[in-house]
Every structure is written in C-alpha cells, then in structure tokens.
PDB file of N, CA and C in Angstrom:
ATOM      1  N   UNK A1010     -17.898   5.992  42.530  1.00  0.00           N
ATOM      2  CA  UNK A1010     -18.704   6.880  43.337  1.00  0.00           C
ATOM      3  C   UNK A1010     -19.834   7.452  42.474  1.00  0.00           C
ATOM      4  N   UNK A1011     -20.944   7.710  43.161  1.00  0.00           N
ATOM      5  CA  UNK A1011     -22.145   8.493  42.609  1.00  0.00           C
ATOM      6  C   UNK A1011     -21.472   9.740  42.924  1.00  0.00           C
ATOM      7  N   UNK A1012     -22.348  10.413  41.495  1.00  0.00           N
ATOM      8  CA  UNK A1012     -22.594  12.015  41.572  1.00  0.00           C
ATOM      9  C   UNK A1012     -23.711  12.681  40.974  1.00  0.00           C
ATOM     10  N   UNK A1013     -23.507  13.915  41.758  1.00  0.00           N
ATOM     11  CA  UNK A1013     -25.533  14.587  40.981  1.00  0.00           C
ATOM     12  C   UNK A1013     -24.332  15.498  40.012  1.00  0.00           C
ATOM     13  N   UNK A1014     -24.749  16.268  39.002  1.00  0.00           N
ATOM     14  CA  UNK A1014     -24.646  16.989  38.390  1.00  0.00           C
ATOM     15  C   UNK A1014     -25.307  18.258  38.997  1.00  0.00           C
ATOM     16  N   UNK A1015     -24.669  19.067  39.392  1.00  0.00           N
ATOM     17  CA  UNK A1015     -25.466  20.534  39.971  1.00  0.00           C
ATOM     18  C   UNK A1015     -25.030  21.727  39.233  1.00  0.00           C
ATOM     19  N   UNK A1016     -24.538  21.542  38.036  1.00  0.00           N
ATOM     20  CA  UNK A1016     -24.112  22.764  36.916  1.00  0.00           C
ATOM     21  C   UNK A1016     -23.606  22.682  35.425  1.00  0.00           C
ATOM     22  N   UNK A1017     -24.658  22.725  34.562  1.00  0.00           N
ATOM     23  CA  UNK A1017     -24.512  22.199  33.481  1.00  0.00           C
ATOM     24  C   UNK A1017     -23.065  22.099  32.834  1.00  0.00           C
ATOM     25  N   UNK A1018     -22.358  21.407  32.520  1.00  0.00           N
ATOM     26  CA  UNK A1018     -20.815  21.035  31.905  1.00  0.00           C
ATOM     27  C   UNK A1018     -20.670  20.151  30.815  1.00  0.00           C
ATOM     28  N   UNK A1019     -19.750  20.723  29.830  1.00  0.00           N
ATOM     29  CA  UNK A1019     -19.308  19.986  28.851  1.00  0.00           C
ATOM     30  C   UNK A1019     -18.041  18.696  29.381  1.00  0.00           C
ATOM     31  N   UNK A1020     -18.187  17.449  28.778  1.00  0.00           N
ATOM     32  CA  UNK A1020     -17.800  16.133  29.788  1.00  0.00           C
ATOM     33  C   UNK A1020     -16.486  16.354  29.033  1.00  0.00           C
ATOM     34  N   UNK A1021     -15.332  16.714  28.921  1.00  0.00           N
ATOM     35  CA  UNK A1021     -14.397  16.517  28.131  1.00  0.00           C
ATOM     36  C   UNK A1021     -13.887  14.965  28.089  1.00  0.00           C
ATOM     37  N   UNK A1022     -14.313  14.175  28.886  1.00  0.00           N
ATOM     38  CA  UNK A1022     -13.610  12.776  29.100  1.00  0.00           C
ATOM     39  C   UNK A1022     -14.523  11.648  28.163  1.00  0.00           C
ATOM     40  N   UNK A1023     -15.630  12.075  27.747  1.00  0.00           N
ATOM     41  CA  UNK A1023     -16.730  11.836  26.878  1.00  0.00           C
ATOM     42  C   UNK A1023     -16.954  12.550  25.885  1.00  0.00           C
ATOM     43  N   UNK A1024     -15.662  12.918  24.912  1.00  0.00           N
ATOM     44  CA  UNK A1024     -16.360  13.689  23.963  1.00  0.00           C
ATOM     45  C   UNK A1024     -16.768  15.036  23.713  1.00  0.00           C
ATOM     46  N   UNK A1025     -17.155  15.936  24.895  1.00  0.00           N
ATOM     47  CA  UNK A1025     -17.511  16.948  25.483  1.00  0.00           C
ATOM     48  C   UNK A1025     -18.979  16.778  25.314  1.00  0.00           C
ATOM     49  N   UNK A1026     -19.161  15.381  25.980  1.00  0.00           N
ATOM     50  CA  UNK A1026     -21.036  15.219  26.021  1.00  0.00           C
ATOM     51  C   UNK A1026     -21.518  16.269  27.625  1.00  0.00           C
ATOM     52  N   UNK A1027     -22.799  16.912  26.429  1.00  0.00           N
ATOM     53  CA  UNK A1027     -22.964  18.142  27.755  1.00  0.00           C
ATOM     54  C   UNK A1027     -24.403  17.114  29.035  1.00  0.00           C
ATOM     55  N   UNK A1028     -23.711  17.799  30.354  1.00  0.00           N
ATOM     56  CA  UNK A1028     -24.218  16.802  31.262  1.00  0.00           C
ATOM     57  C   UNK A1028     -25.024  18.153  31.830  1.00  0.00           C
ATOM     58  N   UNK A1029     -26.556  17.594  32.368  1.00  0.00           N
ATOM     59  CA  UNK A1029     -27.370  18.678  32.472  1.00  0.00           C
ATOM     60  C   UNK A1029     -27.421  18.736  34.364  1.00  0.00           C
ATOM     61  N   UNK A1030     -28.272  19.888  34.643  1.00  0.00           N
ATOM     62  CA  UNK A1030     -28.105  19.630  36.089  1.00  0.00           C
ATOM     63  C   UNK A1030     -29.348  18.658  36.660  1.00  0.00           C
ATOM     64  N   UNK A1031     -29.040  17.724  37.535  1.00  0.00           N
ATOM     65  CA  UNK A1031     -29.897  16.846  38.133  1.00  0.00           C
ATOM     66  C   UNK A1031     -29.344  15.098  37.666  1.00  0.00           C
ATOM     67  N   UNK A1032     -28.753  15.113  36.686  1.00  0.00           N
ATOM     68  CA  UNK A1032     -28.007  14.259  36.213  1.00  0.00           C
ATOM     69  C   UNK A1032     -27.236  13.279  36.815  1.00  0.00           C
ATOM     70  N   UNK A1033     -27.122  12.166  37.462  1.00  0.00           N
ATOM     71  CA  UNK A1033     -26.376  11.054  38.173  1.00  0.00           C
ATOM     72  C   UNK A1033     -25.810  10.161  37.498  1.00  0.00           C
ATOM     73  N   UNK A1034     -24.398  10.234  38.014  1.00  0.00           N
ATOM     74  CA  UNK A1034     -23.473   9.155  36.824  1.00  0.00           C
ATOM     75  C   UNK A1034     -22.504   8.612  38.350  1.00  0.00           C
ATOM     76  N   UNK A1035     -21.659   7.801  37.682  1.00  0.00           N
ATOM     77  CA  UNK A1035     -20.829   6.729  38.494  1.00  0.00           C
ATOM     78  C   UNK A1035     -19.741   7.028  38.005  1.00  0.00           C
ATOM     79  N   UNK A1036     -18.999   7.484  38.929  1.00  0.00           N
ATOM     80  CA  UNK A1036     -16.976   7.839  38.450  1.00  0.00           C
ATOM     81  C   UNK A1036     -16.556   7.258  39.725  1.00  0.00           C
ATOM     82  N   UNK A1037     -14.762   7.639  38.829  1.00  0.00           N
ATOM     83  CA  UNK A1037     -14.093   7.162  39.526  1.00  0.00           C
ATOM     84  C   UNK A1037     -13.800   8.237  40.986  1.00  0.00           C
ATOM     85  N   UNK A1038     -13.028   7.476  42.058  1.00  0.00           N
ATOM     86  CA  UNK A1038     -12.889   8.929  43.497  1.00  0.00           C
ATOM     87  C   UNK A1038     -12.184   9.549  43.062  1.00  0.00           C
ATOM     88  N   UNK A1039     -11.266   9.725  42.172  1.00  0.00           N
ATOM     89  CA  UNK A1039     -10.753  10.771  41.895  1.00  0.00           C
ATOM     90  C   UNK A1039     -11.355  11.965  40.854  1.00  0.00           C
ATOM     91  N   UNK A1040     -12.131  11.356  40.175  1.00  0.00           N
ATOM     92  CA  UNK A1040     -13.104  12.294  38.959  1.00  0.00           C
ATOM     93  C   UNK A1040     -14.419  12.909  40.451  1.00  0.00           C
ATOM     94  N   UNK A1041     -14.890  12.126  40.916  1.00  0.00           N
ATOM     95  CA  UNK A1041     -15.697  12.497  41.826  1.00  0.00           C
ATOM     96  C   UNK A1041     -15.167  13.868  42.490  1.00  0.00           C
ATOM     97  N   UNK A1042     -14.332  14.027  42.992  1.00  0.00           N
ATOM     98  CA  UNK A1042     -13.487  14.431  43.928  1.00  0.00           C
ATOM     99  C   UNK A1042     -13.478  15.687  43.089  1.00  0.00           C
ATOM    100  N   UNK A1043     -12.569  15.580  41.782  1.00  0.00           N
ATOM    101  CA  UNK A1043     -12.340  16.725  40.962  1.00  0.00           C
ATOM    102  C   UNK A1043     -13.373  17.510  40.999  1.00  0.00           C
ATOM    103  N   UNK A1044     -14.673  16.966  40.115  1.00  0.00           N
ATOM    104  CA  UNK A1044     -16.129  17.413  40.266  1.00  0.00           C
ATOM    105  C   UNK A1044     -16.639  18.450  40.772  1.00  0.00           C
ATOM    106  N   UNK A1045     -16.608  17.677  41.981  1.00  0.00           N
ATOM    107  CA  UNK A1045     -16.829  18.580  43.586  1.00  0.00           C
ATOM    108  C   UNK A1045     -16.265  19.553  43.442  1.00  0.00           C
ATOM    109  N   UNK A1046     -14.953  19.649  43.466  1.00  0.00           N
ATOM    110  CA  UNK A1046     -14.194  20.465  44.027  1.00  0.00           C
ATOM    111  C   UNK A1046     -14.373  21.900  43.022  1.00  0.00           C
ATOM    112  N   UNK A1047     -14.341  21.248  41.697  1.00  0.00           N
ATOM    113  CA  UNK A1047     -14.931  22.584  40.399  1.00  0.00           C
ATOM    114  C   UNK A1047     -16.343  23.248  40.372  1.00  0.00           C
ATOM    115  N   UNK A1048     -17.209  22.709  41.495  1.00  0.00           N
ATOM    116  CA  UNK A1048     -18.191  23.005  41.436  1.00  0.00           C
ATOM    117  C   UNK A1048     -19.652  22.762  40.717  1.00  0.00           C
ATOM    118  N   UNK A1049     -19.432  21.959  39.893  1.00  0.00           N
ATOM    119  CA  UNK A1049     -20.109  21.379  38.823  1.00  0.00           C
ATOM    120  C   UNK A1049     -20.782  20.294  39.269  1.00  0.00           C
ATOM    121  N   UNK A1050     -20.362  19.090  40.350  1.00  0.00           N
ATOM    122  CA  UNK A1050     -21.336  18.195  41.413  1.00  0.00           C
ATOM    123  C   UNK A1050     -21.249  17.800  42.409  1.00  0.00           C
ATOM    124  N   UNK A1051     -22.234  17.102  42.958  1.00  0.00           N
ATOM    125  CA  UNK A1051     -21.905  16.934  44.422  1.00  0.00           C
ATOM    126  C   UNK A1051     -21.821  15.272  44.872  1.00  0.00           C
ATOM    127  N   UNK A1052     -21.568  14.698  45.190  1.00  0.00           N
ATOM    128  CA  UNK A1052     -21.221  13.488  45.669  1.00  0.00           C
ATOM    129  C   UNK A1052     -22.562  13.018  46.436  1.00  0.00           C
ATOM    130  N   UNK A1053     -23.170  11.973  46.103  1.00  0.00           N
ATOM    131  CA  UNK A1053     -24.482  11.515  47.012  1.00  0.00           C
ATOM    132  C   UNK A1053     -24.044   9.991  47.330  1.00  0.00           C
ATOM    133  N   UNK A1054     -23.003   9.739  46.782  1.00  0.00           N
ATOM    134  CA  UNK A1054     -22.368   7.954  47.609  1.00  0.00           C
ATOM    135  C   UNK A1054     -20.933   7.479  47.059  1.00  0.00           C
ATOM    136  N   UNK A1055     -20.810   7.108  48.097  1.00  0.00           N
ATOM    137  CA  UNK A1055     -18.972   6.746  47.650  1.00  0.00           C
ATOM    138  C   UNK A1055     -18.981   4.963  47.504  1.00  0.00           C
ATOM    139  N   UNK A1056     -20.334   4.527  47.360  1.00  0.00           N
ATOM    140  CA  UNK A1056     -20.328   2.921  47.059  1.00  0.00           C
ATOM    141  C   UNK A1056     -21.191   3.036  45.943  1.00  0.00           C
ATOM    142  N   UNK A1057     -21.625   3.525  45.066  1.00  0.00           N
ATOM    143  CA  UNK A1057     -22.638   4.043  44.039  1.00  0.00           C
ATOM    144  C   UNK A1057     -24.001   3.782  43.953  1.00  0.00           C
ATOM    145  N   UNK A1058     -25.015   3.931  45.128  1.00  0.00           N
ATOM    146  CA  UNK A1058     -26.310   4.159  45.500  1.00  0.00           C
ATOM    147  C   UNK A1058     -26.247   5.035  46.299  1.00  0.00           C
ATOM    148  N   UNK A1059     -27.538   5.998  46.331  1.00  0.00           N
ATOM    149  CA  UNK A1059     -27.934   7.093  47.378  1.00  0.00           C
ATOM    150  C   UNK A1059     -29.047   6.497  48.254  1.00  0.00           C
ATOM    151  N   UNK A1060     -28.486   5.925  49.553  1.00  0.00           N
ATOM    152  CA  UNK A1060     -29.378   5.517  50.785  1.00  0.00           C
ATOM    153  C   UNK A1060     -30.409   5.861  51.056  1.00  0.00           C
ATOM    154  N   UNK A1061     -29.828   7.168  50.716  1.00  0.00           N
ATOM    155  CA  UNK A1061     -31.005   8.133  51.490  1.00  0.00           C
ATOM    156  C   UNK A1061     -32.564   8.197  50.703  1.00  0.00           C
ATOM    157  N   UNK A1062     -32.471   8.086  49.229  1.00  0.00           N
ATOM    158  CA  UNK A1062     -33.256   8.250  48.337  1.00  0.00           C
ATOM    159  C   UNK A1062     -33.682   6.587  47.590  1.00  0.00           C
ATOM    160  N   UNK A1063     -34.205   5.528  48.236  1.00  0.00           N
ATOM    161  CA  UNK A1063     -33.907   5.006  47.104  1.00  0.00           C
ATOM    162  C   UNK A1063     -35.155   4.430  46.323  1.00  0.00           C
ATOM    163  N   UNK A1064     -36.003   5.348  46.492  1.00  0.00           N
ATOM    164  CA  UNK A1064     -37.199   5.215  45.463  1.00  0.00           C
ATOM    165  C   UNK A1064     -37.041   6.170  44.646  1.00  0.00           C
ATOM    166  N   UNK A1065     -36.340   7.017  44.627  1.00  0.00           N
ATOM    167  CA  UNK A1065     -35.657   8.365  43.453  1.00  0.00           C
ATOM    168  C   UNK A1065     -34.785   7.092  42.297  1.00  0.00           C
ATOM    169  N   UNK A1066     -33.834   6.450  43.190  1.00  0.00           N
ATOM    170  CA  UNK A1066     -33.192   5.719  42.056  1.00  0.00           C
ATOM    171  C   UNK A1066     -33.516   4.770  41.212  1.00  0.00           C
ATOM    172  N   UNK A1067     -34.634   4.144  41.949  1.00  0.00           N
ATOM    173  CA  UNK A1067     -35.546   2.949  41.390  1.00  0.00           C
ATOM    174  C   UNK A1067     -35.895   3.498  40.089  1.00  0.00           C
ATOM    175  N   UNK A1068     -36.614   4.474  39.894  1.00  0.00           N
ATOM    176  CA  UNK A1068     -37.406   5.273  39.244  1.00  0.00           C
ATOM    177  C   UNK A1068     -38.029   6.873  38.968  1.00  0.00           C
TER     178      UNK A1068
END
C-alpha cells in the first residue's frame, strides 16, 4: 500500500530513519494500517499508485 507521511516520525523499522511530512513510501497493509491509525499517515492507495494524482507521481 501507498502512504503520505502527514507527521514527521522516526522509522524504527529502518533504523529510526526520520520520515518528513509529504513523504510517500510503499508498506505493507498492516504497517499502512498501523500508520494511520497513530496518526503519522494517511493512505492514498491500497494497490501502490494514487489515481487521483498521477502527474504528482510522475514527477
């Protein structure tokens, strides 16, 4: 699954690489899920592209 980053966080699963806000990465549904739920991002696709945007992702 895609996710935005919407609150800067240290990645503990990486090291504690710090992830900034605006940031889009690819996890698993259950890390996705977690994410969300902590507040830290929001989910923009559960097949890993955002439809809605996709001249944002191009570039």
């Amino acid at each position: 699954m895609r996710i935005r980053v919407i609150h800067d966080f240290k990645d503990i699963e990486n090291n504690l690489k710090l992830r900034s806000v605006g940031e889009t990465m690819t996890v698993s549904k259950e890390r996705a899920e977690y994410l969300a739920h902590m507040k830290v991002a929001e989910i923009i696709d559960s097949k890993g592209g955002d439809p809605e945007s996709p001249i944002e992702v191009q570039g």
